[in-house]
XYZ file of C-alpha atoms in Angstrom:
432
model
C 244.740 -63.759 148.072
C 246.286 -65.620 145.134
C 249.867 -66.757 145.701
C 251.919 -67.883 142.709
C 255.500 -69.065 143.380
C 256.988 -67.642 140.163
C 255.746 -64.150 141.057
C 257.239 -64.416 144.536
C 260.595 -65.585 143.214
C 260.915 -63.256 140.228
C 262.640 -60.532 142.257
C 264.361 -62.662 144.894
C 268.140 -62.668 145.472
C 268.971 -66.331 145.185
C 271.219 -67.945 147.751
C 272.185 -64.930 149.833
C 271.141 -66.117 153.308
C 273.505 -68.420 155.181
C 270.926 -71.048 156.022
C 269.559 -74.420 154.989
C 265.852 -74.786 154.371
C 264.500 -78.299 154.948
C 261.473 -79.674 153.115
C 260.176 -82.852 154.741
C 256.985 -84.382 156.141
C 255.959 -83.239 159.613
C 255.825 -86.466 161.588
C 257.166 -87.686 164.888
C 258.906 -90.538 163.051
C 261.050 -88.047 161.150
C 261.775 -85.616 163.996
C 264.968 -87.554 164.687
C 266.097 -86.951 161.108
C 265.414 -83.235 161.384
C 267.508 -83.078 164.553
C 270.378 -84.785 162.683
C 270.072 -82.337 159.795
C 270.019 -79.426 162.254
C 273.121 -80.746 164.042
C 274.985 -81.093 160.726
C 274.112 -77.513 159.818
C 275.028 -76.190 163.241
C 278.472 -77.806 163.059
C 278.987 -76.067 159.704
C 277.907 -72.725 161.128
C 274.658 -72.302 159.239
C 271.063 -71.958 160.412
C 268.607 -74.773 159.763
C 264.904 -74.023 159.170
C 261.785 -75.811 158.027
C 258.248 -74.562 157.440
C 257.033 -75.049 161.025
C 259.791 -72.719 162.289
C 258.916 -69.830 159.968
C 257.153 -67.468 162.340
C 255.790 -64.413 160.522
C 252.382 -62.960 159.558
C 252.711 -63.976 155.895
C 250.777 -66.908 154.418
C 252.772 -70.105 154.948
C 253.245 -70.719 151.208
C 254.741 -67.236 150.818
C 257.242 -67.951 153.591
C 258.127 -71.343 152.119
C 258.660 -69.998 148.612
C 260.755 -67.088 149.877
C 262.898 -69.504 151.909
C 263.403 -71.652 148.815
C 264.561 -68.582 146.922
C 266.932 -67.142 149.531
C 268.523 -70.089 151.377
C 272.025 -71.193 150.425
C 271.108 -74.868 150.702
C 267.846 -76.752 150.254
C 267.502 -80.210 151.812
C 264.550 -82.316 150.652
C 263.505 -85.548 152.398
C 261.283 -87.549 150.027
C 260.502 -90.241 152.601
C 256.792 -91.253 152.596
C 256.101 -89.542 149.226
C 254.588 -86.466 150.836
C 252.739 -84.376 148.169
C 253.562 -81.045 149.835
C 257.241 -81.932 149.802
C 257.148 -82.789 146.097
C 255.306 -79.551 145.298
C 257.994 -77.584 147.129
C 260.719 -79.629 145.414
C 259.195 -78.731 142.047
C 259.431 -75.056 142.965
C 263.051 -75.558 144.037
C 264.032 -77.408 140.872
C 262.376 -74.766 138.717
C 264.054 -71.809 140.389
C 267.309 -73.043 141.911
C 270.433 -74.660 140.581
C 270.880 -78.392 141.064
C 273.962 -78.058 143.280
C 271.976 -76.101 145.883
C 269.344 -78.860 146.283
C 270.268 -81.947 148.341
C 267.904 -84.914 148.029
C 267.578 -87.557 150.758
C 265.236 -90.487 151.400
C 265.046 -93.591 153.558
C 264.340 -95.695 150.479
C 264.509 -95.312 146.711
C 260.982 -96.693 146.552
C 259.759 -93.301 147.768
C 261.613 -91.491 144.970
C 259.629 -90.946 141.757
C 261.156 -92.572 138.696
C 261.935 -89.259 136.972
C 264.065 -88.113 139.938
C 266.155 -91.261 140.412
C 268.852 -90.118 137.984
C 269.751 -87.332 140.421
C 272.192 -87.715 143.366
C 270.146 -89.046 146.292
C 271.425 -89.707 149.789
C 269.683 -92.870 151.067
C 269.818 -93.110 154.841
C 268.667 -95.339 157.688
C 266.982 -94.202 160.860
C 269.426 -96.461 162.690
C 272.499 -94.708 161.203
C 272.013 -91.046 162.102
C 275.736 -90.447 162.613
C 276.443 -91.669 159.089
C 273.669 -89.419 157.811
C 275.203 -86.406 159.571
C 278.659 -87.074 158.151
C 277.274 -87.475 154.598
C 275.118 -84.386 154.921
C 278.016 -82.239 156.146
C 280.051 -83.318 153.153
C 277.285 -82.564 150.646
C 276.332 -79.274 152.299
C 279.975 -78.157 152.212
C 280.255 -78.920 148.497
C 276.896 -77.303 147.797
C 277.807 -74.073 149.595
C 281.253 -73.900 147.979
C 279.775 -74.314 144.518
C 276.940 -71.854 145.165
C 279.329 -69.267 146.598
C 281.658 -69.646 143.626
C 278.810 -69.139 141.190
C 277.657 -66.084 143.123
C 281.161 -64.577 142.884
C 281.095 -65.003 139.117
C 277.464 -63.871 138.932
C 278.244 -60.602 140.716
C 281.302 -60.129 138.528
C 279.210 -60.480 135.375
C 276.658 -57.961 136.623
C 279.621 -55.576 136.913
C 280.210 -56.171 133.212
C 276.775 -54.706 132.429
C 275.181 -58.009 131.452
C 271.496 -58.233 132.389
C 269.934 -60.779 134.744
C 268.850 -63.163 131.986
C 272.262 -63.028 130.294
C 274.081 -63.648 133.567
C 271.909 -66.597 134.561
C 272.277 -68.114 131.101
C 276.056 -67.738 131.309
C 276.159 -69.334 134.766
C 274.197 -72.303 133.384
C 276.624 -72.624 130.474
C 279.688 -72.329 132.693
C 278.395 -74.914 135.160
C 277.507 -77.474 132.512
C 280.449 -76.955 130.127
C 283.300 -75.981 132.469
C 282.272 -77.260 135.923
C 285.815 -77.844 137.174
C 286.714 -74.244 136.383
C 284.074 -72.449 138.455
C 285.514 -72.785 141.952
C 289.095 -72.212 140.803
C 288.253 -68.972 139.039
C 286.146 -67.759 141.967
C 289.000 -68.411 144.405
C 291.439 -66.461 142.227
C 288.981 -63.585 141.922
C 288.511 -63.580 145.703
C 292.303 -63.776 146.187
C 291.966 -67.027 148.135
C 293.339 -69.819 145.886
C 294.138 -73.311 147.103
C 297.610 -74.813 146.746
C 296.303 -77.085 143.989
C 294.742 -74.281 141.905
C 296.542 -73.616 138.629
C 296.171 -70.053 137.394
C 297.604 -70.568 133.922
C 295.463 -73.646 133.341
C 292.325 -71.788 134.452
C 293.098 -68.873 132.139
C 293.841 -71.005 129.076
C 290.765 -73.137 129.695
C 288.642 -69.985 129.390
C 290.502 -68.615 126.377
C 290.509 -71.868 124.400
C 286.774 -72.331 124.931
C 285.773 -68.890 123.593
C 285.274 -69.960 119.979
C 283.039 -72.861 120.984
C 280.146 -70.589 121.941
C 277.812 -67.954 120.519
C 278.677 -64.264 120.311
C 277.155 -63.308 123.668
C 278.832 -66.164 125.541
C 282.103 -65.281 123.786
C 281.808 -61.754 125.159
C 281.119 -63.088 128.634
C 284.072 -65.499 128.515
C 286.301 -62.678 127.287
C 285.120 -60.546 130.201
C 285.856 -63.432 132.593
C 289.358 -63.770 131.118
C 289.901 -60.013 131.536
C 288.811 -60.139 135.154
C 291.020 -63.140 135.899
C 294.148 -61.576 134.365
C 293.610 -58.220 136.072
C 292.523 -59.414 139.540
C 294.684 -58.623 142.577
C 296.033 -62.166 142.833
C 297.132 -62.196 139.186
C 298.844 -58.804 139.369
C 300.700 -59.804 142.534
C 301.516 -63.468 141.893
C 301.275 -63.895 138.108
C 303.030 -60.760 136.928
C 305.449 -62.682 134.720
C 302.662 -64.660 133.051
C 300.680 -61.490 132.332
C 303.713 -59.832 130.751
C 304.360 -62.952 128.702
C 300.849 -62.763 127.233
C 300.733 -58.999 126.857
C 304.157 -58.092 125.435
C 303.823 -59.791 121.999
C 300.413 -58.252 121.453
C 301.566 -54.735 122.337
C 304.843 -54.783 120.445
C 304.409 -56.921 117.334
C 300.693 -57.531 116.782
C 301.370 -61.230 117.163
C 300.379 -63.543 119.994
C 297.261 -65.395 120.955
C 294.247 -64.321 118.909
C 291.867 -64.436 121.897
C 294.115 -62.123 123.884
C 294.053 -59.665 121.021
C 290.475 -58.791 121.822
C 290.617 -54.998 122.458
C 288.695 -55.158 125.739
C 291.109 -57.746 127.159
C 294.164 -55.803 125.993
C 292.909 -52.466 127.322
C 292.126 -53.883 130.761
C 295.557 -55.475 130.933
C 297.118 -52.176 129.857
C 295.319 -50.384 132.707
C 296.611 -52.973 135.167
C 300.148 -52.835 133.727
C 300.342 -49.028 133.991
C 299.005 -49.049 137.548
C 301.584 -51.633 138.565
C 304.549 -50.305 136.625
C 305.290 -53.028 134.071
C 305.244 -52.693 130.256
C 304.207 -49.128 131.008
C 305.277 -47.314 127.822
C 303.990 -50.111 125.590
C 300.641 -50.093 127.383
C 300.271 -46.317 127.167
C 301.109 -46.389 123.468
C 298.545 -49.128 122.804
C 295.771 -47.241 124.602
C 296.511 -44.014 122.796
C 296.863 -45.765 119.428
C 293.336 -47.128 119.865
C 292.139 -43.541 119.534
C 293.387 -43.547 115.945
C 290.145 -45.333 115.058
C 287.757 -42.666 113.808
C 284.496 -42.309 115.715
C 282.341 -42.061 112.580
C 279.231 -41.562 114.701
C 279.292 -45.141 115.984
C 278.976 -46.181 119.608
C 282.247 -47.582 120.933
C 282.033 -48.308 124.679
C 285.694 -49.323 124.817
C 286.823 -46.024 123.313
C 284.762 -44.196 125.938
C 286.323 -46.332 128.660
C 289.855 -45.629 127.407
C 289.209 -41.890 127.092
C 287.751 -41.746 130.619
C 290.732 -43.619 132.031
C 293.244 -41.382 130.223
C 291.429 -38.331 131.620
C 291.329 -39.572 135.204
C 294.828 -41.054 135.528
C 297.364 -38.380 136.475
C 300.479 -40.310 135.463
C 303.120 -37.952 133.984
C 304.093 -40.451 131.293
C 300.497 -40.547 130.054
C 300.504 -36.745 129.903
C 303.705 -36.694 127.846
C 302.423 -39.338 125.430
C 299.184 -37.423 124.885
C 301.020 -34.155 124.249
C 303.230 -35.915 121.713
C 300.129 -36.951 119.757
C 299.259 -33.286 119.160
C 301.830 -33.639 116.349
C 300.016 -36.614 114.795
C 299.446 -36.595 111.041
C 295.832 -37.638 111.687
C 293.449 -34.686 112.309
C 290.942 -36.849 114.205
C 293.777 -38.025 116.479
C 294.766 -34.440 117.272
C 291.098 -33.704 117.917
C 290.691 -36.652 120.303
C 293.895 -35.892 122.209
C 292.971 -32.208 122.570
C 289.620 -33.223 124.082
C 291.368 -35.471 126.616
C 294.033 -32.911 127.542
C 291.346 -30.277 127.992
C 289.539 -32.491 130.472
C 292.795 -33.189 132.340
C 293.324 -29.392 132.740
C 297.074 -29.563 133.309
C 298.494 -26.006 132.810
C 301.592 -27.320 131.015
C 299.540 -29.485 128.660
C 297.058 -26.676 127.969
C 300.025 -24.533 126.957
C 301.121 -27.265 124.531
C 297.592 -27.389 123.107
C 297.777 -23.620 122.546
C 301.094 -24.120 120.712
C 299.460 -26.778 118.541
C 296.529 -24.459 117.769
C 298.900 -21.876 116.255
C 299.719 -24.254 113.387
C 296.500 -26.295 113.217
C 294.950 -26.559 109.761
C 291.927 -28.735 110.517
C 288.779 -26.938 111.747
C 287.508 -29.841 113.827
C 290.813 -30.364 115.604
C 290.998 -26.592 116.117
C 287.549 -26.550 117.704
C 288.629 -29.206 120.222
C 291.842 -27.307 120.929
C 289.959 -24.054 121.544
C 287.577 -25.821 123.935
C 290.548 -27.451 125.706
C 292.346 -24.109 126.082
C 289.223 -22.539 127.585
C 289.129 -25.243 130.271
C 292.639 -24.222 131.307
C 291.181 -20.759 132.043
C 294.452 -18.969 131.281
C 293.833 -15.491 129.840
C 297.329 -15.488 128.309
C 295.969 -17.718 125.542
C 293.063 -15.438 124.543
C 294.927 -13.723 121.705
C 295.981 -17.056 120.251
C 292.352 -18.122 119.943
C 291.339 -14.795 118.395
C 294.261 -14.854 115.949
C 293.498 -18.387 114.790
C 289.837 -17.557 114.072
C 290.734 -14.412 112.104
C 293.685 -15.893 110.210
C 291.881 -19.138 109.296
C 288.487 -17.751 108.317
C 288.588 -19.792 105.116
C 288.130 -22.920 107.239
C 284.781 -21.838 108.647
C 283.261 -19.426 106.122
C 282.896 -21.679 103.068
C 281.777 -25.230 102.389
C 280.762 -27.903 104.869
C 283.605 -27.108 107.215
C 282.952 -25.976 110.779
C 280.761 -22.839 110.850
C 280.313 -23.172 114.609
C 283.988 -22.381 115.219
C 283.473 -18.638 115.919
C 280.757 -19.452 118.449
C 283.077 -21.963 120.115
C 285.751 -19.266 120.295
C 283.356 -16.685 121.728
C 282.184 -19.120 124.409
C 285.830 -19.867 125.200
C 286.626 -16.172 125.610
C 283.686 -15.732 127.987
C 284.789 -18.755 129.998
C 288.308 -17.351 130.230
C 287.007 -14.093 131.725
C 287.250 -11.681 128.805
C 285.258 -8.493 129.356
C 282.157 -7.727 127.328
C 283.824 -4.971 125.315
C 286.667 -7.202 124.140
C 284.232 -9.936 123.158
C 282.058 -7.432 121.291
C 285.055 -6.178 119.284
C 285.982 -9.766 118.414
C 282.406 -10.536 117.365
C 282.438 -7.533 115.012
C 285.681 -8.697 113.408
C 284.210 -12.183 112.941
C 280.997 -10.756 111.475
C 282.912 -8.956 108.723
C 284.501 -12.246 107.663
C 281.266 -14.265 107.357
């Protein structure tokens, strides 16, 4: 059976098991060191393993590689220049981040030249207590950093970035903004330290956006969104959020980075949920719908529409109904679609009122579909009358010839009997 480490690690979930995996020579001279490492781990509440304690039916290399891929911390003792240890270290350095690998040795003479630039804990067999204290410190830092990166990693997966994109972003964040990682993770987890500065963390992200490529810019923008809309921020930084959001919503001025539509929309959602800048936020979200679809894919528009459909806030309902009077046909069309999905009887009645005076066939089609979802037979005649009275909008030119079919489907959905539908179809047929 051929065993290749990269294949074993390609699907592993890095750093999820609360344990330290130790790579070191198996010798009686070093058993004392392993006991010290084990004691340090035990006092920190994590399990300590090495290859000779991996009891399972798998080949030993498989078990070792899997442990390298899934342990929170890797501790490597380079004493005696053991070739197996260096092979395993190569696997670790290829597949794990530097902060999760702790290097130790009794002497620098045992450390290859091309590894000496890395942090190495040099210890003495006669100073095991000192070794334990140093190890506990380094393990604590390693776990904190790894956990912080995992918080941000999972967050980015939630932003629909793929595995390669997320890992690349984590590398960039760690190398370019290392002091930011743990702070941001603590805010996201709602567990900040007294020394953490929310505003500084936010502005550090925002001011760095333009320094990177398009993809990294998107990821930093998503991180800024998540930071401003996390539970801690909404509860403890409400004033700061309003300070950043108000100028953008009311005057189109303010910080350029914050004007990114995805950031603004997420802050608007949070503001509405928590009752601040509510009317301004609703107006901004609805005004975004003024952008014509034009056949293009706009994930943010879809997100806004879905949110406006699902949220049952009365003020949102009123604002949407008001837009049925918009001068823009595509705006009336979009709002009718949303109100139809919300299925509020009062709003459906307002859509029916708007249909009576609608002069755009596409907006009318959306209004007819919306009215049918309300399933109120009182509006049947209004649909029939509009189709008959506005036949010029669907019988000539590249208008909307499907309108009669939309109306017929609506009548069926609203429970009209077959005879009534047949009569309507005959009237429509004479107008074609």
